[in-house]
Coordinates of C-alpha atoms in Angstrom, one line a residue:
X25 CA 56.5 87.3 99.4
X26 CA 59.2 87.8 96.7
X27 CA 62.5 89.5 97.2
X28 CA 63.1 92.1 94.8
X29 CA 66.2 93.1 93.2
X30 CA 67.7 95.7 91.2
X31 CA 69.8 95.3 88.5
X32 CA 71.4 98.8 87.8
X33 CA 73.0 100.6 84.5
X34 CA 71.8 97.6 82.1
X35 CA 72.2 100.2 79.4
X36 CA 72.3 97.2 76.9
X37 CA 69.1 95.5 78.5
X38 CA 71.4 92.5 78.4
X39 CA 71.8 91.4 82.4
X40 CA 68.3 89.1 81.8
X41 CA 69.9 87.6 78.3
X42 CA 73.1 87.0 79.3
X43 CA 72.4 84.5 82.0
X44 CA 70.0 82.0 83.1
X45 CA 67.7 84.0 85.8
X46 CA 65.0 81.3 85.9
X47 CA 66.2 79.2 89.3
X48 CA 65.5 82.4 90.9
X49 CA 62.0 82.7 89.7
X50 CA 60.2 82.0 92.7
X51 CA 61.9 84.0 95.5
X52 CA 63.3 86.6 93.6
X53 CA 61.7 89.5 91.0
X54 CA 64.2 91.1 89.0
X55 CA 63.9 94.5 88.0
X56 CA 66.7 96.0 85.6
X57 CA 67.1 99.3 85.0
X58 CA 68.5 100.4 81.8
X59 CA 69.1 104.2 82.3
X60 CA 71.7 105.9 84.5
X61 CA 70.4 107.6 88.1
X62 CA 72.9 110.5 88.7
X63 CA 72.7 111.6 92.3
X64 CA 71.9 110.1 95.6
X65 CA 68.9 111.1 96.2
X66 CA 67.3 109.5 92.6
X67 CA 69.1 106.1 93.7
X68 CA 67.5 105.9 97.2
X69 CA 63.8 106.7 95.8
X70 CA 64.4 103.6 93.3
X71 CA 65.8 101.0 95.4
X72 CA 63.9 101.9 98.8
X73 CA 61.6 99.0 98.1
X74 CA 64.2 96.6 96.8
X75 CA 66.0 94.1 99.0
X76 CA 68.9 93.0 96.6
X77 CA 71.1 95.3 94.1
X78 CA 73.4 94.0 91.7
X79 CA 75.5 96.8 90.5
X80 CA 78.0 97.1 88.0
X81 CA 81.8 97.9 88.3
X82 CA 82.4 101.3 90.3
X83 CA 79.9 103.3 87.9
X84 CA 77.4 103.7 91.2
X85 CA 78.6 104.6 94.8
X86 CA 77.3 103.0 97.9
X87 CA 78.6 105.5 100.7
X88 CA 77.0 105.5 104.8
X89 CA 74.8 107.7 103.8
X90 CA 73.2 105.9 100.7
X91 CA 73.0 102.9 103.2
X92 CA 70.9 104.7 105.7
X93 CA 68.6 105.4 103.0
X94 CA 68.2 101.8 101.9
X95 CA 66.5 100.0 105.0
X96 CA 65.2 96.8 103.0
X97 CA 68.8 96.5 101.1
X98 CA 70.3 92.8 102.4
X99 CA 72.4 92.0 99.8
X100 CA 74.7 94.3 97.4
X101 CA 76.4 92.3 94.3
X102 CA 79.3 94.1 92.6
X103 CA 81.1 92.7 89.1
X104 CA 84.4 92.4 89.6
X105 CA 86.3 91.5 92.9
X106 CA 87.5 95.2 93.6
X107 CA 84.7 97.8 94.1
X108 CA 86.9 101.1 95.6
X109 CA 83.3 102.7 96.0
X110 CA 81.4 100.8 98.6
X111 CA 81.5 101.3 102.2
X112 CA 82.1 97.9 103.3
X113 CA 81.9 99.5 106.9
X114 CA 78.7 101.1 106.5
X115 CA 77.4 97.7 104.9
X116 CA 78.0 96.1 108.0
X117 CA 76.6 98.2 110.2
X118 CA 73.3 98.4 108.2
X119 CA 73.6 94.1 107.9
X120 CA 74.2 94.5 104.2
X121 CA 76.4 91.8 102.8
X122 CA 78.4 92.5 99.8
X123 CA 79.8 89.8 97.5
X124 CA 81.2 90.1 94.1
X125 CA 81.7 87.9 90.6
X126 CA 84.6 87.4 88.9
X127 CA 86.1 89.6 85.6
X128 CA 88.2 88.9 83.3
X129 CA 91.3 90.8 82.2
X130 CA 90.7 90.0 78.6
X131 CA 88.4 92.7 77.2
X132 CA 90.0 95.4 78.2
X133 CA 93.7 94.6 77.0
X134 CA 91.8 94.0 73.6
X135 CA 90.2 97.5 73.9
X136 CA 93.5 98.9 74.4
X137 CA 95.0 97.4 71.2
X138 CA 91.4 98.6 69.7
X139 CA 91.9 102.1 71.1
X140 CA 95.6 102.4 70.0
X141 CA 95.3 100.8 66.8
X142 CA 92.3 103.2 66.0
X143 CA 94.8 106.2 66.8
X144 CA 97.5 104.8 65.2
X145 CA 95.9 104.3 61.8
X146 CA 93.4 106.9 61.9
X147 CA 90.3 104.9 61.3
X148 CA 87.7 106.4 63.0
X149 CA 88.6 109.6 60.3
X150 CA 89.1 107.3 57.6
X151 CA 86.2 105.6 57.7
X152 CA 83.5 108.5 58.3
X153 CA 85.5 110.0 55.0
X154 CA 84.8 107.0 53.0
X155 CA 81.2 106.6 54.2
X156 CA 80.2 110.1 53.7
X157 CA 82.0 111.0 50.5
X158 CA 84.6 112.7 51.5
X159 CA 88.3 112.3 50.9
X160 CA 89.9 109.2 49.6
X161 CA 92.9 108.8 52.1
X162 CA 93.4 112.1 54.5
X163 CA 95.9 110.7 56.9
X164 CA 99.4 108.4 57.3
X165 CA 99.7 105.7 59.6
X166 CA 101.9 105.3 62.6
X167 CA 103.8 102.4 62.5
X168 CA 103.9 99.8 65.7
X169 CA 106.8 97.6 64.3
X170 CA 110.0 99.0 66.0
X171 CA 108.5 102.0 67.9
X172 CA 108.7 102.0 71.3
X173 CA 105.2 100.9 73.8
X174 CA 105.3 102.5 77.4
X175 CA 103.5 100.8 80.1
X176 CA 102.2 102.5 83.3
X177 CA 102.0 98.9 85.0
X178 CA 102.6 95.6 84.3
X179 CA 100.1 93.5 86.4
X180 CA 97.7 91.1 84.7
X181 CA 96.7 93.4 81.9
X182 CA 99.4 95.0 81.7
X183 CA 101.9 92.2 81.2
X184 CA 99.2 90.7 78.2
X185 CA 99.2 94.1 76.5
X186 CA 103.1 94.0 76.7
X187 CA 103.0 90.5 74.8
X188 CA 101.0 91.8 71.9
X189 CA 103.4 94.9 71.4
X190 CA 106.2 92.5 70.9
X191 CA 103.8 91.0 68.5
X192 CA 103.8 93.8 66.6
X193 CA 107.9 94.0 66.8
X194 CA 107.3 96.6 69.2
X195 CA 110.6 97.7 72.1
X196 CA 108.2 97.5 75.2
X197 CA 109.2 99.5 78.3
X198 CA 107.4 99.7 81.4
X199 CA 107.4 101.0 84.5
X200 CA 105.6 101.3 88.2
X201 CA 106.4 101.8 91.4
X202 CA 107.0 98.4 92.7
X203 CA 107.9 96.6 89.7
X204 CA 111.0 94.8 89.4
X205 CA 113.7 93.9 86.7
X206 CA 113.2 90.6 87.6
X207 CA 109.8 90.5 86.9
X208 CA 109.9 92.9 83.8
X209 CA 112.6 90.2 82.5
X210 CA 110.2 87.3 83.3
X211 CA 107.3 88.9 80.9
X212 CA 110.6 90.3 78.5
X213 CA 110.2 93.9 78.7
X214 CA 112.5 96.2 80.0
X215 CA 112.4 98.1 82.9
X216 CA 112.2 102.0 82.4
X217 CA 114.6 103.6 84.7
X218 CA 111.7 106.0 85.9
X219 CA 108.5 107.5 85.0
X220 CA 110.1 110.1 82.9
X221 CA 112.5 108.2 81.0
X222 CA 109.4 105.9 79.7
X223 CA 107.3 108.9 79.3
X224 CA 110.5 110.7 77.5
X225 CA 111.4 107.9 75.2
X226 CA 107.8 106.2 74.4
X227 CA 106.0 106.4 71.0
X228 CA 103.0 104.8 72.9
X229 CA 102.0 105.0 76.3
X230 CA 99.3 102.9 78.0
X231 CA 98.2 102.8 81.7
X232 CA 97.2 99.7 83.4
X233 CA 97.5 100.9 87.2
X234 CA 95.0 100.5 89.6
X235 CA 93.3 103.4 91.1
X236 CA 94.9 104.9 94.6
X237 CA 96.9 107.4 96.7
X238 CA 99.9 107.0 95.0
X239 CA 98.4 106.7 91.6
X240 CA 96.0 109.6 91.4
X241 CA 97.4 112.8 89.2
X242 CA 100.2 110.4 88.6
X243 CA 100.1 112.4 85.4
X244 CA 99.7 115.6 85.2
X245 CA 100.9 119.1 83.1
X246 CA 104.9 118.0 83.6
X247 CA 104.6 114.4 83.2
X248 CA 102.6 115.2 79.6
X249 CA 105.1 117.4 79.3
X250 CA 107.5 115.1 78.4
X251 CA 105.6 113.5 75.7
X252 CA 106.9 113.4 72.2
X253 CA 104.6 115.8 70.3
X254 CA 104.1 112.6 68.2
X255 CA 103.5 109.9 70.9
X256 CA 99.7 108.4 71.6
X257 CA 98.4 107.9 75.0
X258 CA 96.1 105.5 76.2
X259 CA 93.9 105.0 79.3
X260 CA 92.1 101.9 80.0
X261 CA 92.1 102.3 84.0
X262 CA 91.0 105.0 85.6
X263 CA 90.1 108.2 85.0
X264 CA 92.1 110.3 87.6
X265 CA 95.3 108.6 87.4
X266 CA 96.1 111.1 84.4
X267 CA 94.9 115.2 85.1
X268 CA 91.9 115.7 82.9
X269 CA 92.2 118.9 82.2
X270 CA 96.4 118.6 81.6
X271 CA 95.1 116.4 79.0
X272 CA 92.7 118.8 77.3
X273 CA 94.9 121.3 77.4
X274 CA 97.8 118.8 75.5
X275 CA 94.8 118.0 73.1
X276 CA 93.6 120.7 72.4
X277 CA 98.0 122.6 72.0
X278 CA 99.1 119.7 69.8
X279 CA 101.1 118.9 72.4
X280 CA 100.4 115.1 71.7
X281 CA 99.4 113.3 68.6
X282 CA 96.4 112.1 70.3
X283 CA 95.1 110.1 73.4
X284 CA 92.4 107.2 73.4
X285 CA 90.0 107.3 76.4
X286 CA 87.8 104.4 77.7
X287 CA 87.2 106.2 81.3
X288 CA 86.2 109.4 82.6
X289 CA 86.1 111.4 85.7
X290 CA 82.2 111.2 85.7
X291 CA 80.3 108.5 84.0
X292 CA 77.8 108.3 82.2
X293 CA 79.9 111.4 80.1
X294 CA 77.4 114.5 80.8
X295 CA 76.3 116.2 77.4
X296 CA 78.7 119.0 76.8
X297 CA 81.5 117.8 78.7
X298 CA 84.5 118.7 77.1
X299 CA 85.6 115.3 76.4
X300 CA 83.0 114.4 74.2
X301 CA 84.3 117.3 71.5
X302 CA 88.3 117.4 72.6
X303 CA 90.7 117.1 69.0
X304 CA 92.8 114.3 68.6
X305 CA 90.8 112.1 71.0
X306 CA 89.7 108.4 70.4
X307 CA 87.0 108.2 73.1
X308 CA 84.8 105.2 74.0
X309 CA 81.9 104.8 76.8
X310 CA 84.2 102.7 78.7
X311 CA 83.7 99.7 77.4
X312 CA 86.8 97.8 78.7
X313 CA 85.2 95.2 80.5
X314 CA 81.8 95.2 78.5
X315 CA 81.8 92.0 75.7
X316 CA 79.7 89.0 75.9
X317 CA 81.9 86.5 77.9
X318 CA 82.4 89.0 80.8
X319 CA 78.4 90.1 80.8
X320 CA 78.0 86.3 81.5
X321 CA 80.4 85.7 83.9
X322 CA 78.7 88.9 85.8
X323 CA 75.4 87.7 85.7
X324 CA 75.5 84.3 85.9
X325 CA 78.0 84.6 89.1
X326 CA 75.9 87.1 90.4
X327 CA 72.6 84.5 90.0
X328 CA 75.1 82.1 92.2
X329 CA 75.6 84.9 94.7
X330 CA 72.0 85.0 95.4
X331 CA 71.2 81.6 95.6
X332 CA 73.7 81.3 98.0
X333 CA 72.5 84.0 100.1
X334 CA 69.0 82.6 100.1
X335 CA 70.7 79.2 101.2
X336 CA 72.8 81.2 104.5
X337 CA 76.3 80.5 102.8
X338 CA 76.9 83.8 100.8
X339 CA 80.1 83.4 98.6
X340 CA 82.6 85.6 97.1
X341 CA 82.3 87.9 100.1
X342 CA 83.7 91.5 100.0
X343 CA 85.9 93.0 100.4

């Protein structure tokens, strides 16, 4: 008999397309699933009869009690080489293994430079102006070239981001808790004295910081605060490293010139959350790592993971 296994959130109905799912044909049956399943209880009542789920980024959490619920679940196949949302304990106890795929830091420094560039210029307002009739020119540009770019990081996406600032003849400052001069030098930045001076002196800010104890709320009401009413922030990362409602509330004030969002303290967005209407907001369905080269490195990785666990050699084992 078959394996079955469940591909979850293919809201593009792309996972079969984008890779070549055929060497699997005869021990595996794969079963996307192109809508979103909100609560724990909807998830267990869909994969109960499924022995492998291949689940994408951190949108679905596997906790010790989902486990329990899943007693045919042998294999779990995260994108990505960082899940913070599966209990890796739990796994093992229930004889779960977990493996992941690789990702690449590419999309999402070019959805940052989409996402700023939109604010910057006003597109989104321009365009749905020109294509419905309505005024010819409404807004002014902000300019890149000499203004200053604030980084919240400088790891691999955030050192690659830094490189097309000084593109633009952009001063790029950034600034984290670990990083160094020397390494700020090496990428040819400088280093911001502290959080508040980049915050204080930035025309731009974008974050590019993982997710954790240190980082989460690492802005809130003071640190927007210190914005420049005409300064843009962007957030690529994660959701709760900046206060969500601080960030309304400097939306919705004029306290900013505006903020492009690509993540969100619950995905999928819920219909009236006050996101989806918030002024001065360029917001996306966090798309950061979603464009055709990851999607195949996901799924065709993810075809390798299998075949390797059908063979007793799993690879790319988490965490």
């Amino acid at each position: 008999m078959r394996l079955r296994c469940a591909v979850l959130d293919d809201f593009q109905n792309a996972a079969t397309t984008s890779a070549d799912w055929s060497p699997l044909a005869d021990d595996v049956e794969v079963v996307p699933f192109t809508t979103h399943f909100p609560d724990e209880d909807a998830l267990a009542a869909v994969l109960a009869d499924f022995d492998i789920v291949v689940t994408l980024r951190e949108r679905v959490a596997f906790p010790a009690s989902l486990m329990a619920r899943l007693p045919r679940l042998r294999l779990l196949i995260a994108s990505g080489m960082r899940n913070s949302v599966i209990d890796y304990a739990a796994a093992e106890a229930h004889g779960v293994t977990v493996c992941g795929t690789a990702s690449s830091s590419t999309p999402p420094v070019e959805l940052t430079w989409a996402l700023l560039l939109g604010l910057a210029r006003g597109l989104v307002q321009e365009s749905d102006a020109l294509r419905s009739g309505g005024p010819w020119q409404s807004t002014v540009g902000a300019d890149l070239h000499g203004r200053r770019l604030g980084l919240l990081g400088l790891g691999k996406i955030g050192s690659r981001v830094a490189h097309v600032g000084l593109a633009f003849g952009m001063h790029v400052s950034a600034w984290s808790q670990n990083l160094t001069k020397e390494y700020a030098d090496e990428v040819g930045v400088r280093l911001a004295a502290s959080k508040e001076e980049l915050l204080a002196e930035s025309d731009f800010v974008s974050v590019h910081l993982a997710l954790s104890d240190r980082t989460r709320g690492l802005l809130g009401a003071p640190e927007l605060a210190l914005l420049k009413p005409t300064a843009y922030l962007i957030n690529t990362s994660r959701a709760a490293i900046v206060d969500q409602d601080a960030l309304l509330a400097a939306l919705h004030e004029g306290r900013i010139a505006g903020a492009g969002v690509d993540v969100f303290d619950v995905e999928p967005l819920p219909v009236g959350h006050p996101m989806r209407t918030a002024p001065r907001l360029l917001a996306t369905p966090h798309l950061g790592y979603v464009s055709q080269d990851n999607y195949a490195t996901y799924y065709g990785q993810a075809v390798e993971d299998i075949q390797a666990y059908l063979a007793g050699k799993p690879v790319r084992r988490l965490p």
